[in-house]
């Protein structure tokens, strides 16, 4: 014969609430304590690792005295030019200096717009 699976009968009476025992309460408290301590240790490790990385980057960013000596001996480099601005396709980033005004101003007038001091002949 083929055995049929066991089917549970529906509950006909109310089930009573059984409060957790002292052992179960203690087990839950220890579990929560373990999770909290694990979280604190994980955060401490993350902060420590970030601090080590930051310190290593700071040491690597320190200026090298050899580079100072090499920089003194190096030839000055030519300023970067913009070829499109050189041929006039686009406006230059730094405009060329404008020519100074000619000295054909009226006699007795300074370039500031105020009359110059008169001298007697």
PDB file of C-alpha atoms in Angstrom:
ATOM      1  CA  UNK A   1       0.000   0.000   0.000  1.00  0.00           C
ATOM      2  CA  UNK A   2       0.952   3.570  -0.624  1.00  0.00           C
ATOM      3  CA  UNK A   3       1.325   5.670   2.472  1.00  0.00           C
ATOM      4  CA  UNK A   4      -0.410   9.018   2.381  1.00  0.00           C
ATOM      5  CA  UNK A   5       1.256  12.078   3.888  1.00  0.00           C
ATOM      6  CA  UNK A   6       0.257  13.085   7.363  1.00  0.00           C
ATOM      7  CA  UNK A   7      -2.241  15.905   7.339  1.00  0.00           C
ATOM      8  CA  UNK A   8      -2.696  17.923  10.491  1.00  0.00           C
ATOM      9  CA  UNK A   9      -6.174  18.422  11.749  1.00  0.00           C
ATOM     10  CA  UNK A  10      -7.351  22.024  12.133  1.00  0.00           C
ATOM     11  CA  UNK A  11      -7.177  23.368  15.672  1.00  0.00           C
ATOM     12  CA  UNK A  12     -10.444  23.144  17.499  1.00  0.00           C
ATOM     13  CA  UNK A  13      -9.349  24.673  20.807  1.00  0.00           C
ATOM     14  CA  UNK A  14      -7.520  27.908  21.580  1.00  0.00           C
ATOM     15  CA  UNK A  15      -3.776  27.723  22.074  1.00  0.00           C
ATOM     16  CA  UNK A  16      -2.431  29.244  25.246  1.00  0.00           C
ATOM     17  CA  UNK A  17       0.390  31.802  25.167  1.00  0.00           C
ATOM     18  CA  UNK A  18       3.540  30.440  26.732  1.00  0.00           C
ATOM     19  CA  UNK A  19       5.810  33.277  27.926  1.00  0.00           C
ATOM     20  CA  UNK A  20       9.484  32.893  27.042  1.00  0.00           C
ATOM     21  CA  UNK A  21      11.536  31.198  29.666  1.00  0.00           C
ATOM     22  CA  UNK A  22      14.477  32.808  31.410  1.00  0.00           C
ATOM     23  CA  UNK A  23      16.802  30.773  29.228  1.00  0.00           C
ATOM     24  CA  UNK A  24      15.180  32.095  26.014  1.00  0.00           C
ATOM     25  CA  UNK A  25      15.290  35.691  27.291  1.00  0.00           C
ATOM     26  CA  UNK A  26      18.969  35.332  28.167  1.00  0.00           C
ATOM     27  CA  UNK A  27      19.671  33.830  24.739  1.00  0.00           C
ATOM     28  CA  UNK A  28      17.991  36.792  22.993  1.00  0.00           C
ATOM     29  CA  UNK A  29      19.942  39.294  25.122  1.00  0.00           C
ATOM     30  CA  UNK A  30      23.258  37.595  24.335  1.00  0.00           C
ATOM     31  CA  UNK A  31      22.394  37.550  20.625  1.00  0.00           C
ATOM     32  CA  UNK A  32      21.588  41.287  20.635  1.00  0.00           C
ATOM     33  CA  UNK A  33      24.806  41.997  22.512  1.00  0.00           C
ATOM     34  CA  UNK A  34      26.823  40.004  19.979  1.00  0.00           C
ATOM     35  CA  UNK A  35      25.248  41.874  17.048  1.00  0.00           C
ATOM     36  CA  UNK A  36      25.914  45.258  18.697  1.00  0.00           C
ATOM     37  CA  UNK A  37      29.534  44.442  19.462  1.00  0.00           C
ATOM     38  CA  UNK A  38      30.067  43.130  15.941  1.00  0.00           C
ATOM     39  CA  UNK A  39      28.659  46.393  14.526  1.00  0.00           C
ATOM     40  CA  UNK A  40      30.909  48.515  16.756  1.00  0.00           C
ATOM     41  CA  UNK A  41      33.982  46.504  15.768  1.00  0.00           C
ATOM     42  CA  UNK A  42      33.091  46.790  12.082  1.00  0.00           C
ATOM     43  CA  UNK A  43      32.744  50.581  12.346  1.00  0.00           C
ATOM     44  CA  UNK A  44      36.051  50.810  14.228  1.00  0.00           C
ATOM     45  CA  UNK A  45      37.799  48.818  11.506  1.00  0.00           C
ATOM     46  CA  UNK A  46      36.305  50.970   8.737  1.00  0.00           C
ATOM     47  CA  UNK A  47      37.360  54.211  10.445  1.00  0.00           C
ATOM     48  CA  UNK A  48      40.837  52.817  11.115  1.00  0.00           C
ATOM     49  CA  UNK A  49      41.240  51.738   7.499  1.00  0.00           C
ATOM     50  CA  UNK A  50      40.134  55.169   6.250  1.00  0.00           C
ATOM     51  CA  UNK A  51      42.634  56.819   8.612  1.00  0.00           C
ATOM     52  CA  UNK A  52      45.496  54.624   7.338  1.00  0.00           C
ATOM     53  CA  UNK A  53      44.587  55.400   3.709  1.00  0.00           C
ATOM     54  CA  UNK A  54      44.440  59.136   4.438  1.00  0.00           C
ATOM     55  CA  UNK A  55      47.814  59.060   6.192  1.00  0.00           C
ATOM     56  CA  UNK A  56      49.414  57.194   3.270  1.00  0.00           C
ATOM     57  CA  UNK A  57      48.037  59.744   0.816  1.00  0.00           C
ATOM     58  CA  UNK A  58      49.354  62.599   2.949  1.00  0.00           C
ATOM     59  CA  UNK A  59      52.845  61.026   3.033  1.00  0.00           C
ATOM     60  CA  UNK A  60      52.782  60.533  -0.743  1.00  0.00           C
ATOM     61  CA  UNK A  61      51.717  64.168  -1.310  1.00  0.00           C
ATOM     62  CA  UNK A  62      54.694  65.523   0.631  1.00  0.00           C
ATOM     63  CA  UNK A  63      57.040  67.474  -1.635  1.00  0.00           C
ATOM     64  CA  UNK A  64      60.147  65.585  -2.646  1.00  0.00           C
ATOM     65  CA  UNK A  65      63.385  67.569  -2.089  1.00  0.00           C
ATOM     66  CA  UNK A  66      64.880  65.980  -5.210  1.00  0.00           C
ATOM     67  CA  UNK A  67      62.101  67.518  -7.303  1.00  0.00           C
ATOM     68  CA  UNK A  68      63.021  70.982  -5.977  1.00  0.00           C
ATOM     69  CA  UNK A  69      66.604  70.549  -7.199  1.00  0.00           C
ATOM     70  CA  UNK A  70      65.446  69.245 -10.570  1.00  0.00           C
ATOM     71  CA  UNK A  71      62.973  72.131 -10.907  1.00  0.00           C
ATOM     72  CA  UNK A  72      65.758  74.685 -10.371  1.00  0.00           C
ATOM     73  CA  UNK A  73      67.941  73.073 -13.055  1.00  0.00           C
ATOM     74  CA  UNK A  74      65.107  72.625 -15.551  1.00  0.00           C
ATOM     75  CA  UNK A  75      64.751  74.921 -18.526  1.00  0.00           C
ATOM     76  CA  UNK A  76      61.667  77.141 -18.516  1.00  0.00           C
ATOM     77  CA  UNK A  77      58.883  75.646 -20.564  1.00  0.00           C
ATOM     78  CA  UNK A  78      57.125  77.509 -23.337  1.00  0.00           C
ATOM     79  CA  UNK A  79      53.642  78.651 -22.486  1.00  0.00           C
ATOM     80  CA  UNK A  80      50.946  76.565 -24.096  1.00  0.00           C
ATOM     81  CA  UNK A  81      49.486  78.152 -27.195  1.00  0.00           C
ATOM     82  CA  UNK A  82      46.116  77.743 -28.797  1.00  0.00           C
ATOM     83  CA  UNK A  83      46.601  77.061 -32.525  1.00  0.00           C
ATOM     84  CA  UNK A  84      43.028  77.983 -33.419  1.00  0.00           C
ATOM     85  CA  UNK A  85      43.384  81.346 -31.681  1.00  0.00           C
ATOM     86  CA  UNK A  86      46.745  81.879 -33.406  1.00  0.00           C
ATOM     87  CA  UNK A  87      45.194  81.623 -36.874  1.00  0.00           C
ATOM     88  CA  UNK A  88      42.159  83.702 -35.868  1.00  0.00           C
ATOM     89  CA  UNK A  89      39.437  81.035 -35.937  1.00  0.00           C
ATOM     90  CA  UNK A  90      38.423  81.543 -32.294  1.00  0.00           C
ATOM     91  CA  UNK A  91      39.038  84.461 -29.949  1.00  0.00           C
ATOM     92  CA  UNK A  92      42.144  84.213 -27.799  1.00  0.00           C
ATOM     93  CA  UNK A  93      41.729  83.324 -24.134  1.00  0.00           C
ATOM     94  CA  UNK A  94      44.116  86.086 -23.042  1.00  0.00           C
ATOM     95  CA  UNK A  95      43.713  89.127 -25.267  1.00  0.00           C
ATOM     96  CA  UNK A  96      46.819  90.765 -26.622  1.00  0.00           C
ATOM     97  CA  UNK A  97      47.718  94.079 -25.015  1.00  0.00           C
ATOM     98  CA  UNK A  98      46.041  97.053 -26.619  1.00  0.00           C
ATOM     99  CA  UNK A  99      48.296  99.730 -28.107  1.00  0.00           C
ATOM    100  CA  UNK A 100      48.799 102.743 -25.890  1.00  0.00           C
ATOM    101  CA  UNK A 101      47.027 105.946 -26.953  1.00  0.00           C
ATOM    102  CA  UNK A 102      49.097 108.324 -29.065  1.00  0.00           C
ATOM    103  CA  UNK A 103      50.570 111.470 -27.564  1.00  0.00           C
ATOM    104  CA  UNK A 104      48.671 113.714 -29.982  1.00  0.00           C
ATOM    105  CA  UNK A 105      46.459 114.997 -27.176  1.00  0.00           C
ATOM    106  CA  UNK A 106      45.862 118.702 -26.908  1.00  0.00           C
ATOM    107  CA  UNK A 107      48.772 120.557 -25.345  1.00  0.00           C
ATOM    108  CA  UNK A 108      48.294 121.186 -21.676  1.00  0.00           C
ATOM    109  CA  UNK A 109      46.069 118.124 -21.151  1.00  0.00           C
ATOM    110  CA  UNK A 110      47.242 115.133 -19.171  1.00  0.00           C
ATOM    111  CA  UNK A 111      46.024 111.660 -20.046  1.00  0.00           C
ATOM    112  CA  UNK A 112      43.918 111.708 -16.881  1.00  0.00           C
ATOM    113  CA  UNK A 113      41.573 114.297 -18.356  1.00  0.00           C
ATOM    114  CA  UNK A 114      42.582 117.069 -15.975  1.00  0.00           C
ATOM    115  CA  UNK A 115      44.393 120.178 -17.206  1.00  0.00           C
ATOM    116  CA  UNK A 116      48.132 120.202 -16.631  1.00  0.00           C
ATOM    117  CA  UNK A 117      49.808 122.850 -14.524  1.00  0.00           C
ATOM    118  CA  UNK A 118      50.530 125.906 -16.663  1.00  0.00           C
ATOM    119  CA  UNK A 119      54.123 126.987 -16.962  1.00  0.00           C
ATOM    120  CA  UNK A 120      55.038 130.658 -17.613  1.00  0.00           C
ATOM    121  CA  UNK A 121      57.207 131.408 -20.706  1.00  0.00           C
TER     122      UNK A 121
END
